XYZ file of C-alpha atoms in Angstrom:
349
model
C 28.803 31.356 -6.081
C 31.135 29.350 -7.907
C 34.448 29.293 -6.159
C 37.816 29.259 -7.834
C 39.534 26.434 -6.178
C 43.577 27.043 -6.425
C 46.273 25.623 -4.105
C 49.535 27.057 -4.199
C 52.493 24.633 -5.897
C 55.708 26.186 -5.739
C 54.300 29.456 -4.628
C 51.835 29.374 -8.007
C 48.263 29.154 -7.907
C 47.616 25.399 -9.623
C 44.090 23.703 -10.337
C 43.213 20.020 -9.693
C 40.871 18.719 -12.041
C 39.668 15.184 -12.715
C 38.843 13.149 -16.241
C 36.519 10.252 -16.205
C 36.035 7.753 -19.173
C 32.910 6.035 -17.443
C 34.671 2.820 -17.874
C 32.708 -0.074 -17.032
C 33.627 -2.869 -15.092
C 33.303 -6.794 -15.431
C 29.925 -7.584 -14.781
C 28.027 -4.289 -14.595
C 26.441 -2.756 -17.391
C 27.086 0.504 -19.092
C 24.006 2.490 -17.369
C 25.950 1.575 -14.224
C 29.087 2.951 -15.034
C 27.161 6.285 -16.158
C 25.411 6.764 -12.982
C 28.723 6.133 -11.243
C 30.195 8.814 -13.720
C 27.912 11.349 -12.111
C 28.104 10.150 -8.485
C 32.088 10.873 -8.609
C 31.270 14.059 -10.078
C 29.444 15.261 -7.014
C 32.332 13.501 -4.493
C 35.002 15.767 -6.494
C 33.019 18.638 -6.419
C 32.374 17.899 -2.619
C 36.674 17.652 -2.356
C 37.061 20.793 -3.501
C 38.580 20.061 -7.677
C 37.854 22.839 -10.152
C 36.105 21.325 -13.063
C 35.301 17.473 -13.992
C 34.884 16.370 -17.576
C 34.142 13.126 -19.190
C 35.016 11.727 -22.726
C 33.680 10.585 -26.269
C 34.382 7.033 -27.418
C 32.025 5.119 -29.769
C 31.489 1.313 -30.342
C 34.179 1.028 -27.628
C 33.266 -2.058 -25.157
C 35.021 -0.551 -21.724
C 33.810 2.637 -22.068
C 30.155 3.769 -21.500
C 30.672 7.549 -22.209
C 29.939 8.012 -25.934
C 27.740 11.134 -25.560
C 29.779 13.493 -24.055
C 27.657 16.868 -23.813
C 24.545 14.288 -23.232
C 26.727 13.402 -20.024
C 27.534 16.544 -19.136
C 24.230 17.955 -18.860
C 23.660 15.091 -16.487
C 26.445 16.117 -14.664
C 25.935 19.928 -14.126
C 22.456 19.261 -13.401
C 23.830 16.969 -10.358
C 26.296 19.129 -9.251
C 26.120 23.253 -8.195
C 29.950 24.661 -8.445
C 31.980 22.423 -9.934
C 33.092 23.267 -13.736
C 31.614 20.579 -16.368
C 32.691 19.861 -20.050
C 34.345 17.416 -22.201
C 37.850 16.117 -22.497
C 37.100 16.244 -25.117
C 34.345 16.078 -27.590
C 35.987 14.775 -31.384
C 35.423 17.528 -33.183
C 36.275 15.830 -36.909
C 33.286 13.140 -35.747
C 30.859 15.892 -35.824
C 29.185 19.037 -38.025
C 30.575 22.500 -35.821
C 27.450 23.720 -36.356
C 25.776 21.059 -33.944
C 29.015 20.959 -31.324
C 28.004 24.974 -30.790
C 24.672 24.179 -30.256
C 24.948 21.383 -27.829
C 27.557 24.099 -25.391
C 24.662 26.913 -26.316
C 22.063 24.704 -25.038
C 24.703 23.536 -22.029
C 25.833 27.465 -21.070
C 22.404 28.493 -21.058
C 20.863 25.901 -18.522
C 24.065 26.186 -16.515
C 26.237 29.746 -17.100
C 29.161 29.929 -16.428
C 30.051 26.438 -15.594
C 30.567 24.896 -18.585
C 34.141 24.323 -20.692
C 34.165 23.010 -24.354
C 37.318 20.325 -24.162
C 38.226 19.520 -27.909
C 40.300 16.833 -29.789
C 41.180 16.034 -33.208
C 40.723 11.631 -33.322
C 38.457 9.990 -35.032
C 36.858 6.746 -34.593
C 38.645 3.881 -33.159
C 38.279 1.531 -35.973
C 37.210 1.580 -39.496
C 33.656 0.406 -38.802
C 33.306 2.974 -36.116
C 34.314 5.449 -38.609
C 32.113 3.981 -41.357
C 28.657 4.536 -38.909
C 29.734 7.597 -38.027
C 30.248 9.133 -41.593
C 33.625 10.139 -41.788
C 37.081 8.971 -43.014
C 40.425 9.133 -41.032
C 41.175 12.120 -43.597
C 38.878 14.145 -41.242
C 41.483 14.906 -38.509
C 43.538 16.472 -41.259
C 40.381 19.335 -40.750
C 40.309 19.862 -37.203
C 41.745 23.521 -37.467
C 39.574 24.394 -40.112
C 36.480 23.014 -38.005
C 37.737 24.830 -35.208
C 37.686 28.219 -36.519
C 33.990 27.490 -37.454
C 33.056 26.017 -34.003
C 34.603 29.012 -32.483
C 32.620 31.497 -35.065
C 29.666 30.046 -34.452
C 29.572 31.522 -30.742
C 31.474 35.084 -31.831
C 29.108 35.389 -35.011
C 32.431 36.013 -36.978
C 31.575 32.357 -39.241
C 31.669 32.682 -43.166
C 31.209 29.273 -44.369
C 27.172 28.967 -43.642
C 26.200 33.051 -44.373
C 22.953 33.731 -43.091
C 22.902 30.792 -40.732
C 23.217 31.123 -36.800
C 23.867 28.761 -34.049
C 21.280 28.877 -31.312
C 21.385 29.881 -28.598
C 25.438 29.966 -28.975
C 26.043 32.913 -30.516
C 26.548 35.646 -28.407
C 27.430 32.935 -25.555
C 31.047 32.661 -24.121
C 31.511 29.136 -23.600
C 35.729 28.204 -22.726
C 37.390 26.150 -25.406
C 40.107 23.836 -24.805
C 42.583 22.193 -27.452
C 43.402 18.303 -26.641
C 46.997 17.655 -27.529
C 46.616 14.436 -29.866
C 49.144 14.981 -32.914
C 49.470 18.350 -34.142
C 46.977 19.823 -31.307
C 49.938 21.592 -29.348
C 50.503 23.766 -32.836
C 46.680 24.474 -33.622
C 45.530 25.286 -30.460
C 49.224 27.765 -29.828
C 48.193 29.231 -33.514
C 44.657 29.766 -32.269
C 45.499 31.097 -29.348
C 43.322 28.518 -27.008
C 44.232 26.781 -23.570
C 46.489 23.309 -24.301
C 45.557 20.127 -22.432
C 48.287 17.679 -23.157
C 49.230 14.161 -21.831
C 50.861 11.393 -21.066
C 52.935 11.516 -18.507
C 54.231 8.620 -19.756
C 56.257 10.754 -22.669
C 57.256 12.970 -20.131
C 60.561 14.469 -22.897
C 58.335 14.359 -25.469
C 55.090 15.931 -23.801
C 57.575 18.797 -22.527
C 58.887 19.705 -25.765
C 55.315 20.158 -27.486
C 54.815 22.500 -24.343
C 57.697 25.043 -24.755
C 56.701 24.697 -29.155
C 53.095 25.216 -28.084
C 54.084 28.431 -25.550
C 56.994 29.903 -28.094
C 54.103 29.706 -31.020
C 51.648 30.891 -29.137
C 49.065 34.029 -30.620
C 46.553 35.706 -28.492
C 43.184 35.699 -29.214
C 39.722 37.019 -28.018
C 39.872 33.808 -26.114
C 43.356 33.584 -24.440
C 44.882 36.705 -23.985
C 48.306 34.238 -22.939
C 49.062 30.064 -22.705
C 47.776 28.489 -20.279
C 48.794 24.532 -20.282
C 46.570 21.873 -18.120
C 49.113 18.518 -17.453
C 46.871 15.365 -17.906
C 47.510 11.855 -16.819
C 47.081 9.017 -14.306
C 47.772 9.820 -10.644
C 46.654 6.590 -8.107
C 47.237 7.691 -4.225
C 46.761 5.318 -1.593
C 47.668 4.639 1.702
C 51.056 2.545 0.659
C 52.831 2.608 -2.264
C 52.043 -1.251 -3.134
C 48.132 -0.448 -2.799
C 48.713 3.002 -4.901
C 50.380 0.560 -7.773
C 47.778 -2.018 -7.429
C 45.151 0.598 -8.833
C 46.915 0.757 -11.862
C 46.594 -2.729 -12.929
C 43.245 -2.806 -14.512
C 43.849 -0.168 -16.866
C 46.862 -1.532 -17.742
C 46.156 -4.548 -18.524
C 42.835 -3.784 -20.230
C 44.926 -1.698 -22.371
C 47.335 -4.031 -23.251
C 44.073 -6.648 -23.921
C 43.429 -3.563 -26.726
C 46.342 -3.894 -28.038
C 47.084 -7.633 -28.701
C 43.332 -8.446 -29.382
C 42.035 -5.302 -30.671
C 39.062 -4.628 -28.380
C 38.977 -2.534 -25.489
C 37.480 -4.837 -22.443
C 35.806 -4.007 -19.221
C 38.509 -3.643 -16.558
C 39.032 -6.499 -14.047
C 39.638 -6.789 -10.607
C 43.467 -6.434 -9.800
C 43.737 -10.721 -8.460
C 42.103 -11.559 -11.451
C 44.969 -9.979 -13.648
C 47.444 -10.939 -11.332
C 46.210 -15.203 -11.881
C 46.167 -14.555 -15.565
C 48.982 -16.525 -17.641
C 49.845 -13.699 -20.275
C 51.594 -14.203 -23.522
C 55.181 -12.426 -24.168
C 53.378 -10.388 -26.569
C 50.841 -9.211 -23.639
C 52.990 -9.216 -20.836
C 54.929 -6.430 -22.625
C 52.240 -3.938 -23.610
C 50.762 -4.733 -19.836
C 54.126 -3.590 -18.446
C 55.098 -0.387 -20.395
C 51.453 0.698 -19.232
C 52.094 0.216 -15.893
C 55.476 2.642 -16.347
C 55.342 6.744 -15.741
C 52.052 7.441 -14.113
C 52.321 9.142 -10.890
C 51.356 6.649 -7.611
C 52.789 6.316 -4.458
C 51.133 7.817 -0.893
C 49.868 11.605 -0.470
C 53.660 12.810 0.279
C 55.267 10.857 -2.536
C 52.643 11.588 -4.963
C 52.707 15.543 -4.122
C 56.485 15.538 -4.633
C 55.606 13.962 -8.118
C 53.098 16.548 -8.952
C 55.819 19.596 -7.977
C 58.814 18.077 -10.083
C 55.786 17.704 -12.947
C 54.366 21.295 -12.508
C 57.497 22.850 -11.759
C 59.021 21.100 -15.303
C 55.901 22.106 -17.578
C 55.517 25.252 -16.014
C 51.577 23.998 -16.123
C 48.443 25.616 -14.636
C 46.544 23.052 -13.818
C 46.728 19.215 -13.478
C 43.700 16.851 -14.899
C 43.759 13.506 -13.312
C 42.287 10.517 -15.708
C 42.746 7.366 -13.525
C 40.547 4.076 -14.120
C 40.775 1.127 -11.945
C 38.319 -1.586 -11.233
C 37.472 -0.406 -7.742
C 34.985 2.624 -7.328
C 35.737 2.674 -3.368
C 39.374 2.452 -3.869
C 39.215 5.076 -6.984
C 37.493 7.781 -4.815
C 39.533 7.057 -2.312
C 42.654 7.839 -4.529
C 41.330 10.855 -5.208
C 40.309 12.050 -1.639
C 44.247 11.480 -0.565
C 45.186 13.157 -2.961
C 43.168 16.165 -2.774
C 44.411 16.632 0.901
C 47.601 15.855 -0.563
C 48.043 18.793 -2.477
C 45.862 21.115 -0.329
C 42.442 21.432 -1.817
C 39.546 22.892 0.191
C 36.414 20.664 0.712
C 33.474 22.841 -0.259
C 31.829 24.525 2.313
C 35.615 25.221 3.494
C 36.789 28.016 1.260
C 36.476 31.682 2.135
C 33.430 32.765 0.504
C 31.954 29.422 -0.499
């Protein structure tokens, strides 16, 4: 029986998700971040979070996951109740003909379990792009692709007549809208579930929600808006420790951005030794700022002022950091944080 694990915020009924990238880590190999990928899939199930999804990123160097439904199949087949899909598979990198009949194949080994997360980018640089066939141009598309993903389960798709996806059609498989440039509008206008980050933009991320709930139009789908808060949330047992997580991510990140390659993460007292330029020192400090960290308390009094201000329905946490002890950890505290029941716990599980 698959459990619908909601904890009351505020007196509403809020999921806790989690989003992992399968980063890898200085000297361990991609296979090893997978297999981790899927290890931390069953620990969140065990801790009681709703659904777990992992990500698409292509010639990327810290980031293993580049086959998202391949991934997820992994995952579902390890797990039993959790909820497994993508956050998100690219749509513009792909034909929707083939994206339908990866989640046909997916909801028919595993029913009911399986959510079809969706974003508009592209590759991450113009070779990447190049190998994989398409131009930047193509995110310009993503609505029109995602009325033909979406009729290729419903059987209502016009621009292949004659042609069917199996075993989609027929199939009801969730879809999800990521919020990366004009996602907030296309997925309110096609009347699909939002899933929208930073919290680092916290003005700017509320504003696409209330455009995104005053545009929205029901559809077979979503019958009303329902918004899923995304973001980096590190709990630990002091604040220092909880702010320590951060700094792999951060600093890999701001590596990206000065050198343009996106590098394994690092342990924290390697960063910490490293002489950084002015240039680096900068990006590696504004992506340090507005995540959520702190202990259980300080982190669930974060979370409120967040859900209360987006009025969202659910909160995805997407935190990397070097340590894979120290990462579950995080996300232990925090599920008894905010109240989640370990499986086996719930009434009726």
């Amino acid at each position: 029986m698959n459990v619908e694990p909601y904890v009351s915020f505020l007196g509403a009924d809020i999921r806790f998700s989690v989003l992992d990238r399968s980063r890898t880590r200085e000297g361990q190999d991609g296979a090893r971040a997978l297999r981790d990928t899927v290890r931390l899939a069953q620990e969140v199930e065990r801790l009681g979070y709703h659904r777990f999804w992992v990500s698409e990123h292509h010639g990327v160097p810290g980031v293993a996951g580049s086959a998202p439904t391949v991934l997820a199949a992994a995952v579902a087949g390890a797990t039993r109740t959790i909820r497994v899909g993508t956050g998100g598979v690219m749509l513009p990198n792909h034909q929707p003909l083939v994206v339908a009949e990866q989640f046909g194949v997916l909801e028919a080994l595993y029913p009911g379990r399986i959510d079809m997360g969706l974003g508009r980018s592209v590759g991450f640089t113009d070779g990447v792009r190049r190998a994989l066939g398409r131009e930047k141009e193509e995110a310009g598309r993503f609505a029109e692709q995602l009325d033909e993903l979406l009729g290729w389960f419903d059987g209502t798709q016009t621009a292949h007549p004659h042609v069917h996806a199996r075993p989609a059609e027929g199939l009801r498989v969730p879809p999800y809208v990521l919020a990366t440039g004009e996602g907030a509008a296309i997925a309110a206008a096609a009347g699909l579930p939002l899933v929208i980050g930073d919290l680092r933009g916290r003005d700017r991320m509320l504003s696409a929600i209330d455009r995104y709930r005053a545009a929205f139009r029901p559809s077979s789908w979503a019958a009303e808006p329902y918004v899923v808060v995304s973001g980096t949330v590190a709990v630990a047992r002091t604040e220092a420790e909880a702010h320590r997580l951060l700094l792999p991510e951060a600093w890999s990140q701001a590596y990206s951005r000065t050198h343009g390659t996106f590098p394994p993460l690092l342990p924290p007292e390697r960063i910490e030794a490293l002489t950084m330029t002015d240039k680096e020192r900068g990006f590696y400090e504004q992506g340090l700022r507005g995540h959520l960290y702190g202990t259980g308390d300080q982190v669930r009094e974060a979370l409120e002022g967040l859900v209360k201000e987006g009025g969202a329905q659910e909160v995805l946490v997407t935190t990397s950091t070097y340590d894979r002890a120290a990462l579950l950890d995080s996300f232990r505290l925090l599920a008894d944080a905010v109240g989640l029941a370990p499986e086996g716990a719930a009434a009726g599980a």
